[in-house]
Amino acid sequence: MIRNIICLLIACAVAVIMQAQVSWPQITATSKPWTRWWWEGSAVNEEELTWNLEQYKQAGIGGTEITPIYGIHGQEQKFVDFLSPRWMELFSFTLKESKRLGLGVDLANGTGWPFGGPWVKDADASKSIYYKTYALNGNQQLKEPVLYMQEGFVRTANNKPAIVAAIKNPLPDNKNLQALALDQVQFPGRLPLKTLMAYPDKGAPVDLTAKVEASGKLNWTAPPGAKNWTLYALFEGLHGKMVERAAPGGEGYAIDHFSKQAAANYFKRFDQAFKASDISYLRSFFNDSYEVDDARGQANWTPEFFAEFKKRKGYDLRNELPALFGEDEADKNSRVRYDYRSVIDELLLEHFTMEWKKWSDGKGKMLRNQSHGSPANTLDLYGVVDIPETEGNDILRFKFASSAAHVTGKQLVSSESATWLNEHFLSSWGDVKKAIDLYFLGGINHVFYHGTAYSPREAPWPGWLFYAAVHFQPVNPQWKDFHALNTYIARIQSFLQMGKPDNDLLLYYPIIDRYSAPGNALLQHFDGMEKNFEHTGFEQVSNAMVEKGYGFDFFSDRQLQQFRVASGHIVTGGNQYTAIMLPANHFITDESFGKILALARAGATVLVYKKLPSDVPGLYQLDARRSKLSGLIRQLRFTQQGNAQKAVIGKGSVWVGEDLETLMQAGAIRKEKPADKEIYILRQKNMDGRIYFINNRTERVAEEWLPLTADAASVALFDAMSGEKGLANWRKKENGIEVRVQLQPHASMLVQTFDTKRDGDPFPYKNSAGAAIPVKGNWNLSFLEGGPVLPASQVISTLGSWTDAPGDAVKNFSGTAKYTIAFDRPGNAEQYLLNLGTVHETAEVILNGKSLATLIGPSFTAVIPASALQKTNRLEIVVANRMANRIAYMDREQLPWKIFYNVNMPARLKENGKNGLFNAAHWKPLPSGLLGPVTLTPLQ
């Protein structure tokens, strides 16, 4: 008994000691970066699948998302049709191998994008509505038939001309769909009449649909009671959008995202394919954004739209067609447009996204979705799925995905990362790191590279590639150092995934202002601030808060209804906020404003930028709804409080003002912003205290005391690039703490505050103990691996780009090379900071035969402990350059490597395009290798 008690006490003591230590969180498959895995032509086989997966595992990838895509010329006999029995065999094998290797797996619910395929029949395909108007006087009959003849149209993705007459209808009858690369097809012919309405200059409209003969003749005479009549005829047609970048067996029409039946029919094909297969290891399904309307016209209709509209809006849209098409008086146009767009919003949410979620739940799988680009409220669409995903290069765009996750209580937020950082072959891992850091600042914690193409080992260099510009491929010379980038990301995400958001402000998303806005197009598509909210109060407030360091999340009207107040804080999704804000929006529904005032009565603080909303959107029961909103606003009795006005309501308050700082103080919104405006901070909370991701987005070294708003008993620093960790130099301040940080250009640091005292080693700050000492002498340069040929070894006394040496071999070379030099021990310091200066592009540092560090930039420094130094030392720097020089050589020599169906290889920049294809033949050799200067700085 005593022995058991002693063992228990020892175990408890060990647990306390372990908890008191400063340590990195455990790295899991989910905390590692994942990659989109293109299966080109699905021309994969078991042996090569294993080899590819093993390469990814060794490089530190945590999982893959399988997306079948167009094929490779010359590989046609190996194509496997999507969801065929053989495809399912290969998919099942991949799941088993991934499980063996500890890699996660997601699957796109289609090939390319958007959802669609050969099993999508005309009834389930995306639709468009077209209209014509006719003018009549009283007592007149319409002489021309009510007809709409659609012209044939075809657009391809491969820049090859095509004529619609050469394309068979139905589309699956075409045997060469990979070569055709169809992006949109509209076959010529007469479109069916959906409705015909007659509008008099005075009085009610008349439905004439039943009076139109099959020939189009209208059997109706305009009554004499009105002088002028305008007839609106609506015709329904196929939008014709095809699956973009479709794989074999995936070519076909995109689905009608507004039709519940279309969604149900679409997923039946997957049910059938999965019947005989074990997909239990699959984590989630994926959708690569809406992207239906990146084509001619808009997919702006569904056959049941009139019925759905009346059910949701309370009136018949057919009676308001002039306003729908912007031809009534301005206010009515705005209100009918709002109603139309909000119904589209509801249909996309309910009939597609929620149906997809219901289907995936039935399979026991999660959903990952890119909701941006949709003609609906992206916050609500993101809120349905398990893992919202964003893309791009703008923090505010990222925040739509992360906000939806925070407000609805989701743990993971993902990103399609580094899609088009630069032109093909010009991005380094250091460039990718800078892009990923921006995602972290935007609240992303689950990175997906875009992407990695399955490629057989025997494929001639550069193998099978995808057309986006960053190539995360084993043939990339930088691949040997890819593990350093992946380890960096995994360390950051290990913190961010276990944390919770710690933002103070909820910012209202005023999409109804945009739904009410005029415009030639019926639909609007929402993708961050771009094109929709420019020069609005919403954009001004959002940008200002990012720049000033205020933590906030967007929320929607639907999400608002789930908010509650506890102890003066607004609670949603398990997270709490100190205030809610309206960003000078003109419209708001009486339901939303009523809920906001209810939150205030319960103790919430409501902030209003510039002015209160003053009107309700939409047409139905307009006077009654306006009256409700006015009554709610009249409940507020404002008094002047400095630069703002304040109204007390219940336990809470409403503040209105134009000065953002005044409003932030009224809402007790914390600011995490140092004096250096180019240092950005993300704040989270976790079980230990608070975690800060700090990023220096400048070309300068930043060494300073950073103010943070947290209280702390202990503070630790974590350097995710080097793996260094330890207790920080910090001090208490009046409104928080200050922490000493040292940040190289574009470097980041994690700061963890602890609510309880922690023990451990101090963080290894780099404190200079003397001037930098140049590493001088002759370097031996030898080329290790790459092509087109290995250049000869050489001895150099001055570091510079290896492309500056004589001969074409060094100018055309992409691969790895080793620089070797001997140097004497420089002194008796405890450690030295090795600085490689400029490197193109990555470097492994080997000292006296032992690997010391792998460096990917933008900065190239590593610490050498005194114990690693000898009297005479051998320093080896193994450098990898980019793929660009070898690609340029191949283009100059007209060697084939652009071997892809469909889009093949488009240039990102116009000057790099030739006949629709990327071409680098005119490129000068890009700097490559170790440029230095290499120095050693003694540290204390």
PDB file of N, CA and C in Angstrom, residues 474-533:
ATOM      1  N   PRO A 474       8.994  16.419 -56.189  1.00  0.00           N
ATOM      2  CA  PRO A 474      10.308  15.848 -55.859  1.00  0.00           C
ATOM      3  C   PRO A 474      11.397  16.197 -56.868  1.00  0.00           C
ATOM      4  N   VAL A 475      11.027  16.560 -58.111  1.00  0.00           N
ATOM      5  CA  VAL A 475      12.038  16.936 -59.104  1.00  0.00           C
ATOM      6  C   VAL A 475      12.543  18.365 -58.912  1.00  0.00           C
ATOM      7  N   ASN A 476      11.866  19.135 -58.081  1.00  0.00           N
ATOM      8  CA  ASN A 476      12.318  20.489 -57.788  1.00  0.00           C
ATOM      9  C   ASN A 476      13.626  20.391 -56.999  1.00  0.00           C
ATOM     10  N   PRO A 477      14.696  21.031 -57.424  1.00  0.00           N
ATOM     11  CA  PRO A 477      15.954  20.928 -56.676  1.00  0.00           C
ATOM     12  C   PRO A 477      15.814  21.287 -55.197  1.00  0.00           C
ATOM     13  N   GLN A 478      14.879  22.173 -54.876  1.00  0.00           N
ATOM     14  CA  GLN A 478      14.691  22.577 -53.479  1.00  0.00           C
ATOM     15  C   GLN A 478      14.016  21.496 -52.633  1.00  0.00           C
ATOM     16  N   TRP A 479      13.545  20.431 -53.278  1.00  0.00           N
ATOM     17  CA  TRP A 479      12.819  19.378 -52.545  1.00  0.00           C
ATOM     18  C   TRP A 479      13.666  18.797 -51.418  1.00  0.00           C
ATOM     19  N   LYS A 480      14.969  18.713 -51.616  1.00  0.00           N
ATOM     20  CA  LYS A 480      15.828  18.116 -50.581  1.00  0.00           C
ATOM     21  C   LYS A 480      15.743  18.881 -49.269  1.00  0.00           C
ATOM     22  N   ASP A 481      15.377  20.159 -49.332  1.00  0.00           N
ATOM     23  CA  ASP A 481      15.261  20.994 -48.142  1.00  0.00           C
ATOM     24  C   ASP A 481      13.810  21.329 -47.799  1.00  0.00           C
ATOM     25  N   PHE A 482      12.873  20.670 -48.476  1.00  0.00           N
ATOM     26  CA  PHE A 482      11.453  20.926 -48.270  1.00  0.00           C
ATOM     27  C   PHE A 482      11.051  20.615 -46.828  1.00  0.00           C
ATOM     28  N   HIS A 483      11.720  19.629 -46.231  1.00  0.00           N
ATOM     29  CA  HIS A 483      11.379  19.233 -44.867  1.00  0.00           C
ATOM     30  C   HIS A 483      11.536  20.392 -43.887  1.00  0.00           C
ATOM     31  N   ALA A 484      12.453  21.326 -44.158  1.00  0.00           N
ATOM     32  CA  ALA A 484      12.648  22.456 -43.245  1.00  0.00           C
ATOM     33  C   ALA A 484      11.426  23.372 -43.250  1.00  0.00           C
ATOM     34  N   LEU A 485      10.878  23.647 -44.420  1.00  0.00           N
ATOM     35  CA  LEU A 485       9.658  24.448 -44.503  1.00  0.00           C
ATOM     36  C   LEU A 485       8.506  23.724 -43.828  1.00  0.00           C
ATOM     37  N   ASN A 486       8.382  22.430 -44.080  1.00  0.00           N
ATOM     38  CA  ASN A 486       7.272  21.671 -43.517  1.00  0.00           C
ATOM     39  C   ASN A 486       7.371  21.562 -42.003  1.00  0.00           C
ATOM     40  N   THR A 487       8.583  21.434 -41.486  1.00  0.00           N
ATOM     41  CA  THR A 487       8.761  21.392 -40.038  1.00  0.00           C
ATOM     42  C   THR A 487       8.388  22.729 -39.412  1.00  0.00           C
ATOM     43  N   TYR A 488       8.784  23.815 -40.064  1.00  0.00           N
ATOM     44  CA  TYR A 488       8.422  25.151 -39.595  1.00  0.00           C
ATOM     45  C   TYR A 488       6.905  25.289 -39.495  1.00  0.00           C
ATOM     46  N   ILE A 489       6.199  24.919 -40.559  1.00  0.00           N
ATOM     47  CA  ILE A 489       4.740  25.049 -40.573  1.00  0.00           C
ATOM     48  C   ILE A 489       4.115  24.148 -39.516  1.00  0.00           C
ATOM     49  N   ALA A 490       4.612  22.925 -39.387  1.00  0.00           N
ATOM     50  CA  ALA A 490       4.048  21.990 -38.408  1.00  0.00           C
ATOM     51  C   ALA A 490       4.202  22.522 -36.985  1.00  0.00           C
ATOM     52  N   ARG A 491       5.337  23.115 -36.690  1.00  0.00           N
ATOM     53  CA  ARG A 491       5.538  23.662 -35.344  1.00  0.00           C
ATOM     54  C   ARG A 491       4.570  24.805 -35.058  1.00  0.00           C
ATOM     55  N   ILE A 492       4.407  25.696 -36.039  1.00  0.00           N
ATOM     56  CA  ILE A 492       3.451  26.795 -35.847  1.00  0.00           C
ATOM     57  C   ILE A 492       2.042  26.243 -35.668  1.00  0.00           C
ATOM     58  N   GLN A 493       1.637  25.346 -36.542  1.00  0.00           N
ATOM     59  CA  GLN A 493       0.266  24.837 -36.505  1.00  0.00           C
ATOM     60  C   GLN A 493       0.009  23.975 -35.274  1.00  0.00           C
ATOM     61  N   SER A 494       1.058  23.378 -34.708  1.00  0.00           N
ATOM     62  CA  SER A 494       0.851  22.600 -33.485  1.00  0.00           C
ATOM     63  C   SER A 494       0.343  23.500 -32.362  1.00  0.00           C
ATOM     64  N   PHE A 495       0.774  24.755 -32.356  1.00  0.00           N
ATOM     65  CA  PHE A 495       0.244  25.725 -31.398  1.00  0.00           C
ATOM     66  C   PHE A 495      -1.132  26.222 -31.825  1.00  0.00           C
ATOM     67  N   LEU A 496      -1.244  26.647 -33.093  1.00  0.00           N
ATOM     68  CA  LEU A 496      -2.476  27.305 -33.523  1.00  0.00           C
ATOM     69  C   LEU A 496      -3.671  26.357 -33.515  1.00  0.00           C
ATOM     70  N   GLN A 497      -3.436  25.074 -33.768  1.00  0.00           N
ATOM     71  CA  GLN A 497      -4.555  24.133 -33.794  1.00  0.00           C
ATOM     72  C   GLN A 497      -5.063  23.774 -32.402  1.00  0.00           C
ATOM     73  N   MET A 498      -4.213  23.904 -31.387  1.00  0.00           N
ATOM     74  CA  MET A 498      -4.680  23.594 -30.040  1.00  0.00           C
ATOM     75  C   MET A 498      -5.233  24.844 -29.348  1.00  0.00           C
ATOM     76  N   GLY A 499      -5.071  26.008 -29.987  1.00  0.00           N
ATOM     77  CA  GLY A 499      -5.558  27.240 -29.402  1.00  0.00           C
ATOM     78  C   GLY A 499      -6.973  27.570 -29.819  1.00  0.00           C
ATOM     79  N   LYS A 500      -7.485  28.624 -29.235  1.00  0.00           N
ATOM     80  CA  LYS A 500      -8.803  29.150 -29.588  1.00  0.00           C
ATOM     81  C   LYS A 500      -8.638  30.634 -29.912  1.00  0.00           C
ATOM     82  N   PRO A 501      -9.523  31.185 -30.727  1.00  0.00           N
ATOM     83  CA  PRO A 501      -9.397  32.607 -31.074  1.00  0.00           C
ATOM     84  C   PRO A 501      -9.554  33.476 -29.833  1.00  0.00           C
ATOM     85  N   ASP A 502      -8.879  34.604 -29.833  1.00  0.00           N
ATOM     86  CA  ASP A 502      -8.963  35.539 -28.716  1.00  0.00           C
ATOM     87  C   ASP A 502      -9.216  36.943 -29.256  1.00  0.00           C
ATOM     88  N   ASN A 503     -10.160  37.033 -30.177  1.00  0.00           N
ATOM     89  CA  ASN A 503     -10.536  38.321 -30.753  1.00  0.00           C
ATOM     90  C   ASN A 503     -11.620  38.974 -29.903  1.00  0.00           C
ATOM     91  N   ASP A 504     -11.623  40.289 -29.874  1.00  0.00           N
ATOM     92  CA  ASP A 504     -12.552  41.027 -29.019  1.00  0.00           C
ATOM     93  C   ASP A 504     -13.816  41.488 -29.724  1.00  0.00           C
ATOM     94  N   LEU A 505     -13.731  41.739 -31.023  1.00  0.00           N
ATOM     95  CA  LEU A 505     -14.810  42.438 -31.718  1.00  0.00           C
ATOM     96  C   LEU A 505     -15.473  41.548 -32.753  1.00  0.00           C
ATOM     97  N   LEU A 506     -16.779  41.619 -32.810  1.00  0.00           N
ATOM     98  CA  LEU A 506     -17.576  40.988 -33.865  1.00  0.00           C
ATOM     99  C   LEU A 506     -18.042  42.086 -34.818  1.00  0.00           C
ATOM    100  N   LEU A 507     -17.639  41.988 -36.080  1.00  0.00           N
ATOM    101  CA  LEU A 507     -17.946  43.014 -37.081  1.00  0.00           C
ATOM    102  C   LEU A 507     -19.009  42.496 -38.040  1.00  0.00           C
ATOM    103  N   TYR A 508     -20.105  43.217 -38.113  1.00  0.00           N
ATOM    104  CA  TYR A 508     -21.234  42.831 -38.962  1.00  0.00           C
ATOM    105  C   TYR A 508     -20.852  42.875 -40.440  1.00  0.00           C
ATOM    106  N   TYR A 509     -21.251  41.837 -41.163  1.00  0.00           N
ATOM    107  CA  TYR A 509     -20.976  41.730 -42.606  1.00  0.00           C
ATOM    108  C   TYR A 509     -22.194  42.268 -43.360  1.00  0.00           C
ATOM    109  N   PRO A 510     -22.091  43.456 -43.963  1.00  0.00           N
ATOM    110  CA  PRO A 510     -23.271  44.115 -44.540  1.00  0.00           C
ATOM    111  C   PRO A 510     -23.573  43.672 -45.968  1.00  0.00           C
ATOM    112  N   ILE A 511     -23.729  42.381 -46.150  1.00  0.00           N
ATOM    113  CA  ILE A 511     -23.951  41.880 -47.506  1.00  0.00           C
ATOM    114  C   ILE A 511     -25.290  42.364 -48.063  1.00  0.00           C
ATOM    115  N   ILE A 512     -26.248  42.676 -47.194  1.00  0.00           N
ATOM    116  CA  ILE A 512     -27.542  43.101 -47.726  1.00  0.00           C
ATOM    117  C   ILE A 512     -27.448  44.470 -48.398  1.00  0.00           C
ATOM    118  N   ASP A 513     -26.470  45.279 -48.016  1.00  0.00           N
ATOM    119  CA  ASP A 513     -26.239  46.518 -48.761  1.00  0.00           C
ATOM    120  C   ASP A 513     -25.861  46.208 -50.198  1.00  0.00           C
ATOM    121  N   ARG A 514     -25.056  45.165 -50.394  1.00  0.00           N
ATOM    122  CA  ARG A 514     -24.637  44.787 -51.741  1.00  0.00           C
ATOM    123  C   ARG A 514     -25.775  44.102 -52.497  1.00  0.00           C
ATOM    124  N   TYR A 515     -26.538  43.277 -51.815  1.00  0.00           N
ATOM    125  CA  TYR A 515     -27.687  42.651 -52.470  1.00  0.00           C
ATOM    126  C   TYR A 515     -28.682  43.696 -52.959  1.00  0.00           C
ATOM    127  N   SER A 516     -28.691  44.849 -52.322  1.00  0.00           N
ATOM    128  CA  SER A 516     -29.633  45.911 -52.703  1.00  0.00           C
ATOM    129  C   SER A 516     -29.061  46.859 -53.731  1.00  0.00           C
ATOM    130  N   ALA A 517     -27.806  46.663 -54.111  1.00  0.00           N
ATOM    131  CA  ALA A 517     -27.136  47.595 -55.011  1.00  0.00           C
ATOM    132  C   ALA A 517     -27.548  47.353 -56.461  1.00  0.00           C
ATOM    133  N   PRO A 518     -27.606  48.409 -57.268  1.00  0.00           N
ATOM    134  CA  PRO A 518     -27.935  48.231 -58.689  1.00  0.00           C
ATOM    135  C   PRO A 518     -26.772  47.589 -59.434  1.00  0.00           C
ATOM    136  N   GLY A 519     -27.005  47.274 -60.683  1.00  0.00           N
ATOM    137  CA  GLY A 519     -25.959  46.683 -61.515  1.00  0.00           C
ATOM    138  C   GLY A 519     -26.579  45.965 -62.692  1.00  0.00           C
ATOM    139  N   ASN A 520     -25.783  45.781 -63.730  1.00  0.00           N
ATOM    140  CA  ASN A 520     -26.302  45.123 -64.931  1.00  0.00           C
ATOM    141  C   ASN A 520     -26.526  43.633 -64.715  1.00  0.00           C
ATOM    142  N   ALA A 521     -25.694  43.010 -63.892  1.00  0.00           N
ATOM    143  CA  ALA A 521     -25.794  41.563 -63.685  1.00  0.00           C
ATOM    144  C   ALA A 521     -26.757  41.262 -62.545  1.00  0.00           C
ATOM    145  N   LEU A 522     -27.536  40.188 -62.704  1.00  0.00           N
ATOM    146  CA  LEU A 522     -28.449  39.797 -61.644  1.00  0.00           C
ATOM    147  C   LEU A 522     -27.682  39.338 -60.410  1.00  0.00           C
ATOM    148  N   LEU A 523     -26.629  38.559 -60.607  1.00  0.00           N
ATOM    149  CA  LEU A 523     -25.893  37.987 -59.486  1.00  0.00           C
ATOM    150  C   LEU A 523     -24.632  38.786 -59.182  1.00  0.00           C
ATOM    151  N   GLN A 524     -24.276  38.763 -57.929  1.00  0.00           N
ATOM    152  CA  GLN A 524     -22.976  39.254 -57.487  1.00  0.00           C
ATOM    153  C   GLN A 524     -22.222  38.083 -56.861  1.00  0.00           C
ATOM    154  N   HIS A 525     -20.906  38.114 -56.932  1.00  0.00           N
ATOM    155  CA  HIS A 525     -20.095  37.045 -56.371  1.00  0.00           C
ATOM    156  C   HIS A 525     -19.169  37.640 -55.328  1.00  0.00           C
ATOM    157  N   PHE A 526     -19.052  36.960 -54.201  1.00  0.00           N
ATOM    158  CA  PHE A 526     -18.410  37.550 -53.039  1.00  0.00           C
ATOM    159  C   PHE A 526     -17.107  36.823 -52.721  1.00  0.00           C
ATOM    160  N   ASP A 527     -16.039  37.644 -52.682  1.00  0.00           N
ATOM    161  CA  ASP A 527     -14.694  37.098 -52.530  1.00  0.00           C
ATOM    162  C   ASP A 527     -13.843  38.119 -51.771  1.00  0.00           C
ATOM    163  N   GLY A 528     -14.057  38.219 -50.469  1.00  0.00           N
ATOM    164  CA  GLY A 528     -13.358  39.248 -49.698  1.00  0.00           C
ATOM    165  C   GLY A 528     -13.937  40.622 -49.988  1.00  0.00           C
ATOM    166  N   MET A 529     -13.098  41.635 -49.972  1.00  0.00           N
ATOM    167  CA  MET A 529     -13.542  43.014 -50.201  1.00  0.00           C
ATOM    168  C   MET A 529     -13.611  43.361 -51.679  1.00  0.00           C
ATOM    169  N   GLU A 530     -12.878  42.621 -52.492  1.00  0.00           N
ATOM    170  CA  GLU A 530     -12.672  42.993 -53.891  1.00  0.00           C
ATOM    171  C   GLU A 530     -13.986  43.143 -54.650  1.00  0.00           C
ATOM    172  N   LYS A 531     -14.145  44.267 -55.291  1.00  0.00           N
ATOM    173  CA  LYS A 531     -15.237  44.588 -56.220  1.00  0.00           C
ATOM    174  C   LYS A 531     -16.590  44.774 -55.546  1.00  0.00           C
ATOM    175  N   ASN A 532     -16.717  44.428 -54.274  1.00  0.00           N
ATOM    176  CA  ASN A 532     -18.013  44.524 -53.614  1.00  0.00           C
ATOM    177  C   ASN A 532     -18.069  45.598 -52.538  1.00  0.00           C
ATOM    178  N   PHE A 533     -16.999  45.754 -51.789  1.00  0.00           N
ATOM    179  CA  PHE A 533     -17.045  46.644 -50.634  1.00  0.00           C
ATOM    180  C   PHE A 533     -15.986  47.736 -50.679  1.00  0.00           C
TER     181      PHE A 533
END
